[in-house]
Amino acid sequence: MSSSRDYDVVIVGGGAAGTAAALTLARYTGLRVALLEKQLFDDYRAGETVSSSLFSMLDFLGVGRDLLDGAQLPAFSHAAAWGSAELMSRDAVFSSHGHGLHLDRRRYDAILLEQARLAGVALLRPAQLVQLEHGDPWRLRVASEGQETDLTARYLIDCSGKQAAIVRQRKRPIHTEDSLVALYAYYQLAEPQFLPHRTLVETTRHGWYYAAPLPGERVALAFITDADILKRLRLKEPAPWREAAADTSHVRDIVARLPAPSALRHYAIHSRVASLPADENWTAAGDAAACFDPISSLGIGQAMASGIHAARVAEAFLAGERDMAAGYRRSVFAAFETYLQMRRGFYGAEQRWRDAPFWQRRATS
Ligand SMILES: Cc1cc2nc3c(=O)[nH]c(=O)nc-3n(C[C@H](O)[C@H](O)[C@H](O)COP(=O)(O)OP(=O)(O)OC[C@H]3O[C@@H](n4cnc5c(N)ncnc54)[C@H](O)[C@@H]3O)c2cc1C
């Protein structure tokens, strides 16, 4: 069976950026909007610690905080051994912005998708993009629930995350800075009282660890390094993973109390930025536009902010105002430049392993 539908804006991808773009368009414009999401979110989704800056965006998107119950834990404190073995703590109680959150990303993204659907966005999920033809309008063929549907879109927003489906299809240049990867071990706790109620970061000669509690009595422990180093250290194997964690000053205390990991996941987190068009009927937001090292804490907040901005660009473009796209394109580059300076500051603060490739590469970039 096939059917045909016409939209003003089609959003590809229903993560942080896609849901923010969809909710902005649904709440603040009269445009007909569809969102395609290829997954059911039945696997782990990385990216879980957010600052309190999220709250003002959720307010703007009309998403009540009570909706997040069960998908969040308060993030009261961060501790880092970065630059020395000594642990430095920062408690949210001393911040005027209040505490951040540890999110269950599967549930968080699903809640925002449902809010977009309730706000009037046509949601196709799980949906595979079978065919994509650029033009005015765009023509898309989508396979969803055993049915192929032909869609037209006057404007497309690429929110497909690292896949950057439209950015690549349109052959836009992508500047990549590094080959950073994260190996995540997820643990299901038998002893809820043990849940470490703070984020812990600790550097090592080959990269850095990150541990965070997750809703549902779970813990995420990640090792962040470069792709070639991860391969050389064989950390995907249980014994080297345990031995490397035991060789730390602080992470070892957490690992000693954790059961065997219930899942290991490998994610590419290369810092990169795409050159977006200034005068075409599409743009990109979130990781599809720019990806950041997780030490910057920019991921989810930046993805939502850029999703909101991209929705405004789409609305302006369809109203015949073309200048906003050029401004957005510039702002994506400017944010990436600021991020690179911040990243240099972070990595420059760790001087103990200046001879090790992971730190050497970052001392010069
Ligand atoms: C290991 C790791 C740790 C991180 N830690 C943090 C953190 O602690 N804090 C933080 O703020 N950020 C963190 N981030 C970054 C953060 O997760 C991302 O920046 C954020 O999720 C980007 O949102 P997005 O909507 O652009 O992409 P995503 O959230 O990846 O969503 C993209 C969506 O598009 C869908 N999709 C892809 N291709 C298609 C297609 N062809 N058709 C339809 N759908 C498609 C995908 O299924 C996905 O649901 C981390 C990232 C990683 C990888």
Short mmCIF file of C-alpha atoms and ligand atoms in Angstrom, two decimals:
data_model
loop_
_atom_site.label_atom_id
_atom_site.label_comp_id
_atom_site.label_asym_id
_atom_site.label_seq_id
_atom_site.Cartn_x
_atom_site.Cartn_y
_atom_site.Cartn_z
CA MET A 1 0.00 0.00 0.00
CA SER A 2 1.17 3.54 -0.55
CA SER A 3 -0.16 7.00 0.23
CA SER A 4 0.98 10.56 -0.33
CA ARG A 5 1.23 13.49 2.06
CA ASP A 6 2.43 17.08 1.74
CA TYR A 7 4.21 18.98 4.51
CA ASP A 8 5.80 22.37 4.95
CA VAL A 9 8.66 21.01 7.06
CA VAL A 10 9.91 17.45 7.44
CA ILE A 11 12.41 16.75 10.24
CA VAL A 12 14.67 13.73 9.89
CA GLY A 13 15.60 12.33 13.32
CA GLY A 14 13.78 12.47 16.66
CA GLY A 15 16.57 13.02 19.21
CA ALA A 16 17.25 16.20 21.20
CA ALA A 17 17.52 18.47 18.13
CA GLY A 18 14.63 16.95 16.14
CA THR A 19 12.12 17.05 18.98
CA ALA A 20 13.10 20.65 19.87
CA ALA A 21 12.66 21.71 16.22
CA ALA A 22 9.33 19.86 15.94
CA LEU A 23 7.92 21.32 19.17
CA THR A 24 9.02 24.86 18.21
CA LEU A 25 7.28 24.61 14.83
CA ALA A 26 4.17 22.99 16.31
CA ARG A 27 3.78 25.46 19.18
CA TYR A 28 4.80 28.72 17.50
CA THR A 29 3.87 28.41 13.79
CA GLY A 30 0.92 27.15 11.77
CA LEU A 31 3.16 25.03 9.51
CA ARG A 32 2.39 21.40 8.69
CA VAL A 33 5.22 19.37 10.19
CA ALA A 34 6.27 15.71 10.03
CA LEU A 35 9.09 13.97 11.89
CA LEU A 36 10.77 10.72 10.80
CA GLU A 37 12.56 8.61 13.40
CA LYS A 38 14.13 5.33 12.39
CA GLN A 39 14.45 3.77 15.86
CA LEU A 40 12.12 2.60 18.59
CA PHE A 41 14.72 3.57 21.25
CA ASP A 42 14.92 -0.01 22.47
CA ASP A 43 18.73 0.09 22.77
CA TYR A 44 20.93 2.25 25.04
CA ARG A 45 21.25 5.91 24.05
CA ALA A 46 24.32 7.81 25.20
CA GLY A 47 24.50 11.39 26.44
CA GLU A 48 22.85 11.70 29.80
CA THR A 49 24.18 14.53 32.00
CA VAL A 50 22.69 17.97 31.39
CA SER A 51 22.97 21.31 33.14
CA SER A 52 20.05 23.35 34.47
CA SER A 53 20.06 25.36 31.20
CA LEU A 54 17.81 22.58 29.91
CA PHE A 55 14.89 23.82 32.04
CA SER A 56 14.38 27.14 30.26
CA MET A 57 14.35 25.33 26.90
CA LEU A 58 11.81 22.80 28.16
CA ASP A 59 9.66 25.72 29.36
CA PHE A 60 9.93 27.33 25.90
CA LEU A 61 8.94 24.03 24.28
CA GLY A 62 5.94 23.69 26.61
CA VAL A 63 7.20 20.48 28.21
CA GLY A 64 6.29 20.36 31.92
CA ARG A 65 9.06 19.06 34.18
CA ASP A 66 6.62 16.65 35.83
CA LEU A 67 6.53 14.76 32.52
CA LEU A 68 10.16 13.77 33.07
CA ASP A 69 9.41 11.90 36.31
CA GLY A 70 11.10 8.51 36.16
CA ALA A 71 13.37 9.63 33.28
CA GLN A 72 15.62 11.85 35.41
CA LEU A 73 17.77 12.01 38.52
CA PRO A 74 19.00 15.29 40.02
CA ALA A 75 22.72 15.91 39.31
CA PHE A 76 23.77 17.52 42.59
CA SER A 77 27.52 17.31 42.31
CA HIS A 78 30.48 16.88 39.93
CA ALA A 79 33.89 15.63 41.01
CA ALA A 80 36.97 15.60 38.79
CA ALA A 81 40.56 14.44 39.14
CA TRP A 82 41.81 16.37 36.11
CA GLY A 83 45.29 17.89 36.22
CA SER A 84 46.13 16.12 39.48
CA ALA A 85 45.10 12.93 41.28
CA GLU A 86 43.24 15.05 43.82
CA LEU A 87 39.48 15.06 43.47
CA MET A 88 37.90 18.53 43.13
CA SER A 89 34.14 18.72 43.74
CA ARG A 90 31.60 21.28 42.60
CA ASP A 91 28.18 21.13 44.24
CA ALA A 92 25.07 22.46 42.52
CA VAL A 93 23.93 23.99 45.80
CA PHE A 94 26.57 26.72 45.23
CA SER A 95 25.31 27.45 41.71
CA SER A 96 22.69 30.15 41.21
CA HIS A 97 21.23 28.03 38.37
CA GLY A 98 20.42 25.01 40.54
CA HIS A 99 21.14 21.37 39.85
CA GLY A 100 21.33 19.61 36.49
CA LEU A 101 19.98 16.18 35.58
CA HIS A 102 21.06 12.65 34.77
CA LEU A 103 18.65 11.50 32.08
CA ASP A 104 17.46 8.16 30.88
CA ARG A 105 17.87 9.17 27.23
CA ARG A 106 15.60 6.45 25.87
CA ARG A 107 12.71 7.69 27.97
CA TYR A 108 13.58 11.38 27.69
CA ASP A 109 13.65 11.30 23.88
CA ALA A 110 10.46 9.20 23.79
CA ILE A 111 8.66 11.70 26.09
CA LEU A 112 9.62 14.64 23.89
CA LEU A 113 8.56 12.76 20.74
CA GLU A 114 5.18 12.07 22.30
CA GLN A 115 4.81 15.75 23.24
CA ALA A 116 5.55 16.69 19.62
CA ARG A 117 2.92 14.23 18.40
CA LEU A 118 0.35 15.62 20.84
CA ALA A 119 1.20 19.13 19.63
CA GLY A 120 0.20 18.13 16.09
CA VAL A 121 3.43 16.86 14.49
CA ALA A 122 2.89 13.85 12.20
CA LEU A 123 5.19 11.21 13.67
CA LEU A 124 6.48 8.38 11.50
CA ARG A 125 8.31 5.87 13.71
CA PRO A 126 10.03 3.54 13.11
CA ALA A 127 10.48 4.94 9.63
CA GLN A 128 13.14 4.24 7.02
CA LEU A 129 14.01 6.85 4.44
CA VAL A 130 13.87 4.78 1.23
CA GLN A 131 14.35 7.59 -1.26
CA LEU A 132 15.20 11.27 -1.03
CA GLU A 133 15.10 13.66 -3.95
CA HIS A 134 16.14 17.28 -3.62
CA GLY A 135 13.90 19.87 -5.27
CA ASP A 136 11.21 22.40 -4.51
CA PRO A 137 9.52 20.58 -2.89
CA TRP A 138 11.69 17.72 -1.64
CA ARG A 139 10.28 14.27 -2.42
CA LEU A 140 10.72 11.52 0.16
CA ARG A 141 9.67 7.89 0.15
CA VAL A 142 9.38 6.50 3.66
CA ALA A 143 8.79 2.92 4.78
CA SER A 144 6.88 2.75 8.05
CA GLU A 145 4.77 -0.02 9.59
CA GLY A 146 4.84 -2.12 6.43
CA GLN A 147 3.66 0.73 4.26
CA GLU A 148 5.53 3.03 1.88
CA THR A 149 4.48 6.67 1.96
CA ASP A 150 5.46 9.43 -0.44
CA LEU A 151 5.97 12.76 1.28
CA THR A 152 6.74 16.19 -0.05
CA ALA A 153 8.42 18.85 2.04
CA ARG A 154 8.96 22.51 1.23
CA TYR A 155 11.78 22.49 3.80
CA LEU A 156 13.86 19.76 5.41
CA ILE A 157 15.73 19.83 8.74
CA ASP A 158 18.48 17.24 9.17
CA CYS A 159 18.43 16.17 12.84
CA SER A 160 19.77 12.69 12.16
CA GLY A 161 22.65 13.03 14.65
CA LYS A 162 26.05 11.74 13.66
CA GLN A 163 24.59 10.09 10.59
CA ALA A 164 24.03 13.59 9.12
CA ALA A 165 21.89 11.98 6.42
CA ILE A 166 20.98 15.13 4.49
CA VAL A 167 24.34 16.89 5.03
CA ARG A 168 26.00 13.87 3.39
CA GLN A 169 23.37 13.43 0.68
CA ARG A 170 23.89 17.09 -0.31
CA LYS A 171 27.69 16.50 -0.15
CA ARG A 172 28.29 19.45 2.18
CA PRO A 173 31.87 19.71 3.55
CA ILE A 174 32.36 18.35 7.09
CA HIS A 175 35.41 19.44 9.07
CA THR A 176 36.55 16.72 11.53
CA GLU A 177 38.97 17.54 14.38
CA ASP A 178 39.75 14.19 16.00
CA SER A 179 38.85 10.50 16.26
CA LEU A 180 37.48 10.52 19.81
CA VAL A 181 35.46 7.47 20.87
CA ALA A 182 33.68 6.40 24.04
CA LEU A 183 33.39 2.89 25.38
CA TYR A 184 30.41 2.74 27.73
CA ALA A 185 29.72 0.01 30.26
CA TYR A 186 26.17 0.06 31.67
CA TYR A 187 25.56 -1.55 35.07
CA GLN A 188 22.28 -2.56 36.68
CA LEU A 189 22.61 -2.26 40.45
CA ALA A 190 21.37 -4.85 42.89
CA GLU A 191 22.05 -2.48 45.82
CA PRO A 192 20.16 0.78 45.13
CA GLN A 193 21.67 2.51 48.16
CA PHE A 194 25.10 2.39 46.52
CA LEU A 195 24.14 4.62 43.55
CA PRO A 196 27.00 7.18 43.36
CA HIS A 197 25.05 10.46 43.45
CA ARG A 198 27.54 12.52 41.53
CA THR A 199 29.37 12.63 38.23
CA LEU A 200 32.97 11.51 38.43
CA VAL A 201 35.67 12.33 35.88
CA GLU A 202 39.25 11.04 36.12
CA THR A 203 42.08 11.32 33.62
CA THR A 204 44.57 8.57 32.82
CA ARG A 205 47.58 8.35 30.51
CA HIS A 206 45.34 7.15 27.64
CA GLY A 207 42.20 9.25 28.05
CA TRP A 208 39.61 9.85 30.73
CA TYR A 209 36.87 8.08 32.64
CA TYR A 210 33.40 9.34 33.28
CA ALA A 211 30.91 7.75 35.68
CA ALA A 212 27.33 8.84 36.26
CA PRO A 213 24.25 7.44 37.99
CA LEU A 214 21.23 6.85 35.78
CA PRO A 215 17.53 6.56 36.61
CA GLY A 216 16.39 2.99 37.29
CA GLU A 217 19.28 2.08 39.67
CA ARG A 218 21.80 2.06 36.83
CA VAL A 219 25.32 3.40 36.41
CA ALA A 220 27.13 4.39 33.23
CA LEU A 221 30.91 4.15 33.22
CA ALA A 222 32.67 5.36 30.09
CA PHE A 223 36.25 5.53 28.92
CA ILE A 224 36.93 8.30 26.43
CA THR A 225 39.96 7.99 24.18
CA ASP A 226 41.01 7.93 20.51
CA ALA A 227 39.88 5.11 18.21
CA ASP A 228 43.42 3.73 17.65
CA ILE A 229 44.24 3.78 21.40
CA LEU A 230 41.00 1.99 22.29
CA LYS A 231 41.86 -0.72 19.78
CA ARG A 232 45.41 -1.08 21.12
CA LEU A 233 44.26 -1.32 24.76
CA ARG A 234 41.65 -4.02 23.89
CA LEU A 235 39.28 -2.44 26.39
CA LYS A 236 36.24 -4.05 24.83
CA GLU A 237 37.37 -7.30 26.46
CA PRO A 238 36.22 -7.80 30.09
CA ALA A 239 39.64 -8.46 31.69
CA PRO A 240 41.53 -5.45 30.22
CA TRP A 241 38.45 -3.27 30.99
CA ARG A 242 38.51 -4.32 34.67
CA GLU A 243 42.32 -4.06 34.97
CA ALA A 244 42.43 -0.57 33.45
CA ALA A 245 39.69 0.67 35.81
CA ALA A 246 41.47 -0.92 38.80
CA ASP A 247 44.58 1.08 37.87
CA THR A 248 42.88 4.44 38.59
CA SER A 249 42.81 6.44 41.84
CA HIS A 250 39.04 7.02 42.12
CA VAL A 251 37.11 5.09 39.47
CA ARG A 252 38.41 1.87 40.99
CA ASP A 253 36.37 2.54 44.18
CA ILE A 254 33.17 2.61 42.14
CA VAL A 255 34.07 -0.33 39.92
CA ALA A 256 34.87 -2.46 42.97
CA ARG A 257 31.20 -2.19 44.00
CA LEU A 258 29.67 -2.73 40.58
CA PRO A 259 28.42 -6.05 39.21
CA ALA A 260 29.49 -7.24 35.75
CA PRO A 261 28.37 -4.77 33.07
CA SER A 262 24.95 -5.56 31.61
CA ALA A 263 25.98 -3.99 28.29
CA LEU A 264 29.02 -2.49 26.57
CA ARG A 265 28.50 0.09 23.84
CA HIS A 266 30.93 1.86 21.58
CA TYR A 267 30.21 5.38 20.28
CA ALA A 268 32.12 7.66 17.91
CA ILE A 269 32.27 11.20 19.31
CA HIS A 270 34.51 12.95 16.80
CA SER A 271 34.44 16.73 17.11
CA ARG A 272 33.25 18.04 13.78
CA VAL A 273 31.28 20.79 12.11
CA ALA A 274 29.34 20.82 8.83
CA SER A 275 29.23 23.68 6.40
CA LEU A 276 25.48 24.36 6.13
CA PRO A 277 23.83 26.03 3.14
CA ALA A 278 22.91 29.71 3.40
CA ASP A 279 20.30 29.74 0.64
CA GLU A 280 18.76 26.27 0.14
CA ASN A 281 15.50 24.76 1.38
CA TRP A 282 17.15 22.72 4.14
CA THR A 283 19.44 23.02 7.13
CA ALA A 284 20.76 20.80 9.93
CA ALA A 285 20.74 20.94 13.74
CA GLY A 286 22.26 19.05 16.65
CA ASP A 287 25.07 16.58 15.98
CA ALA A 288 24.25 16.65 12.25
CA ALA A 289 25.47 20.27 12.27
CA ALA A 290 28.23 20.08 14.92
CA CYS A 291 29.49 17.48 17.42
CA PHE A 292 31.42 18.23 20.60
CA ASP A 293 33.72 16.38 22.98
CA PRO A 294 31.54 15.40 25.98
CA ILE A 295 34.00 17.19 28.34
CA SER A 296 32.40 20.41 27.03
CA SER A 297 28.94 19.35 28.36
CA LEU A 298 27.53 20.98 25.22
CA GLY A 299 25.76 18.02 23.55
CA ILE A 300 22.08 17.88 24.50
CA GLY A 301 21.64 21.56 25.40
CA GLN A 302 23.39 22.71 22.23
CA ALA A 303 21.37 20.21 20.14
CA MET A 304 18.09 21.53 21.57
CA ALA A 305 19.14 25.17 21.14
CA SER A 306 20.15 24.55 17.52
CA GLY A 307 16.91 22.61 16.88
CA ILE A 308 14.93 25.64 18.08
CA HIS A 309 17.11 27.96 15.96
CA ALA A 310 16.77 25.72 12.86
CA ALA A 311 12.97 25.73 13.25
CA ARG A 312 13.08 29.54 13.18
CA VAL A 313 15.27 29.41 10.04
CA ALA A 314 12.74 27.08 8.34
CA GLU A 315 9.83 29.34 9.25
CA ALA A 316 11.67 32.43 7.96
CA PHE A 317 12.75 30.70 4.73
CA LEU A 318 9.17 29.65 3.96
CA ALA A 319 8.02 33.22 4.62
CA GLY A 320 10.53 34.45 2.01
CA GLU A 321 13.16 35.76 4.49
CA ARG A 322 16.45 34.20 3.43
CA ASP A 323 18.89 36.12 5.67
CA MET A 324 18.32 34.04 8.76
CA ALA A 325 19.90 30.92 7.23
CA ALA A 326 23.19 32.76 6.68
CA GLY A 327 23.12 33.98 10.30
CA TYR A 328 22.43 30.47 11.55
CA ARG A 329 25.26 29.02 9.47
CA ARG A 330 27.63 31.63 10.97
CA SER A 331 26.42 30.91 14.49
CA VAL A 332 27.13 27.17 14.07
CA PHE A 333 30.74 27.96 13.02
CA ALA A 334 31.14 30.55 15.81
CA ALA A 335 29.87 28.12 18.46
CA PHE A 336 32.33 25.50 17.18
CA GLU A 337 35.23 27.97 17.32
CA THR A 338 34.34 28.91 20.92
CA TYR A 339 34.07 25.23 21.77
CA LEU A 340 37.58 24.53 20.36
CA GLN A 341 39.03 27.24 22.62
CA MET A 342 37.21 25.74 25.60
CA ARG A 343 38.49 22.27 24.67
CA ARG A 344 42.10 23.56 24.49
CA GLY A 345 41.64 24.95 28.00
CA PHE A 346 40.36 21.64 29.38
CA TYR A 347 43.08 19.48 27.83
CA GLY A 348 45.80 22.04 28.58
CA ALA A 349 44.95 21.74 32.28
CA GLU A 350 46.24 18.15 32.31
CA GLN A 351 50.06 18.20 32.09
CA ARG A 352 50.97 14.85 33.69
CA TRP A 353 51.15 12.80 30.47
CA ARG A 354 52.61 15.22 27.94
CA ASP A 355 54.49 12.34 26.26
CA ALA A 356 51.36 10.19 25.77
CA PRO A 357 49.70 10.33 22.30
CA PHE A 358 46.18 11.09 23.62
CA TRP A 359 47.37 14.22 25.47
CA GLN A 360 50.02 15.18 22.90
CA ARG A 361 47.41 15.32 20.15
CA ARG A 362 45.32 17.70 22.22
CA ALA A 363 48.22 19.88 23.33
CA THR A 364 48.75 21.00 19.75
CA SER A 365 45.20 21.12 18.39
C1 LIG B 1 29.22 8.69 24.29
C2 LIG B 1 28.51 10.00 24.35
C3 LIG B 1 28.39 10.68 25.55
C4 LIG B 1 27.72 11.89 25.61
N1 LIG B 1 27.57 12.52 26.81
C5 LIG B 1 26.84 13.65 26.87
C6 LIG B 1 26.50 14.24 28.12
O1 LIG B 1 26.82 13.72 29.20
N2 LIG B 1 25.81 15.40 28.11
C7 LIG B 1 25.39 15.99 26.95
O2 LIG B 1 24.75 17.05 26.99
N3 LIG B 1 25.65 15.42 25.75
C8 LIG B 1 26.35 14.27 25.69
N4 LIG B 1 26.57 13.66 24.49
C9 LIG B 1 26.12 14.31 23.26
C10 LIG B 1 24.62 14.19 23.05
O3 LIG B 1 24.18 12.87 23.26
C11 LIG B 1 24.32 14.60 21.61
O4 LIG B 1 24.96 15.82 21.33
C12 LIG B 1 22.84 14.76 21.37
O5 LIG B 1 22.16 13.55 21.59
C13 LIG B 1 22.62 15.22 19.94
O6 LIG B 1 21.25 15.25 19.68
P1 LIG B 1 20.77 15.04 18.17
O7 LIG B 1 19.29 15.17 18.21
O8 LIG B 1 21.54 15.89 17.26
O9 LIG B 1 21.19 13.55 17.82
P2 LIG B 1 20.67 12.19 18.45
O10 LIG B 1 20.25 12.39 19.85
O11 LIG B 1 21.73 11.20 18.11
O12 LIG B 1 19.36 11.88 17.60
C14 LIG B 1 19.41 11.61 16.22
C15 LIG B 1 18.21 10.75 15.88
O13 LIG B 1 18.12 10.62 14.47
C16 LIG B 1 17.72 9.29 14.16
N5 LIG B 1 18.14 9.04 12.77
C17 LIG B 1 19.40 8.92 12.30
N6 LIG B 1 19.37 8.74 10.96
C18 LIG B 1 18.06 8.73 10.59
C19 LIG B 1 17.39 8.56 9.36
N7 LIG B 1 18.06 8.37 8.22
N8 LIG B 1 16.04 8.58 9.35
C20 LIG B 1 15.34 8.77 10.50
N9 LIG B 1 15.93 8.93 11.71
C21 LIG B 1 17.27 8.92 11.76
C22 LIG B 1 18.43 8.45 15.20
O14 LIG B 1 17.78 7.20 15.37
C23 LIG B 1 18.32 9.33 16.43
O15 LIG B 1 17.18 9.05 17.20
C24 LIG B 1 27.20 12.44 24.42
C25 LIG B 1 27.30 11.74 23.21
C26 LIG B 1 27.92 10.52 23.19
C27 LIG B 1 27.99 9.76 21.88
#
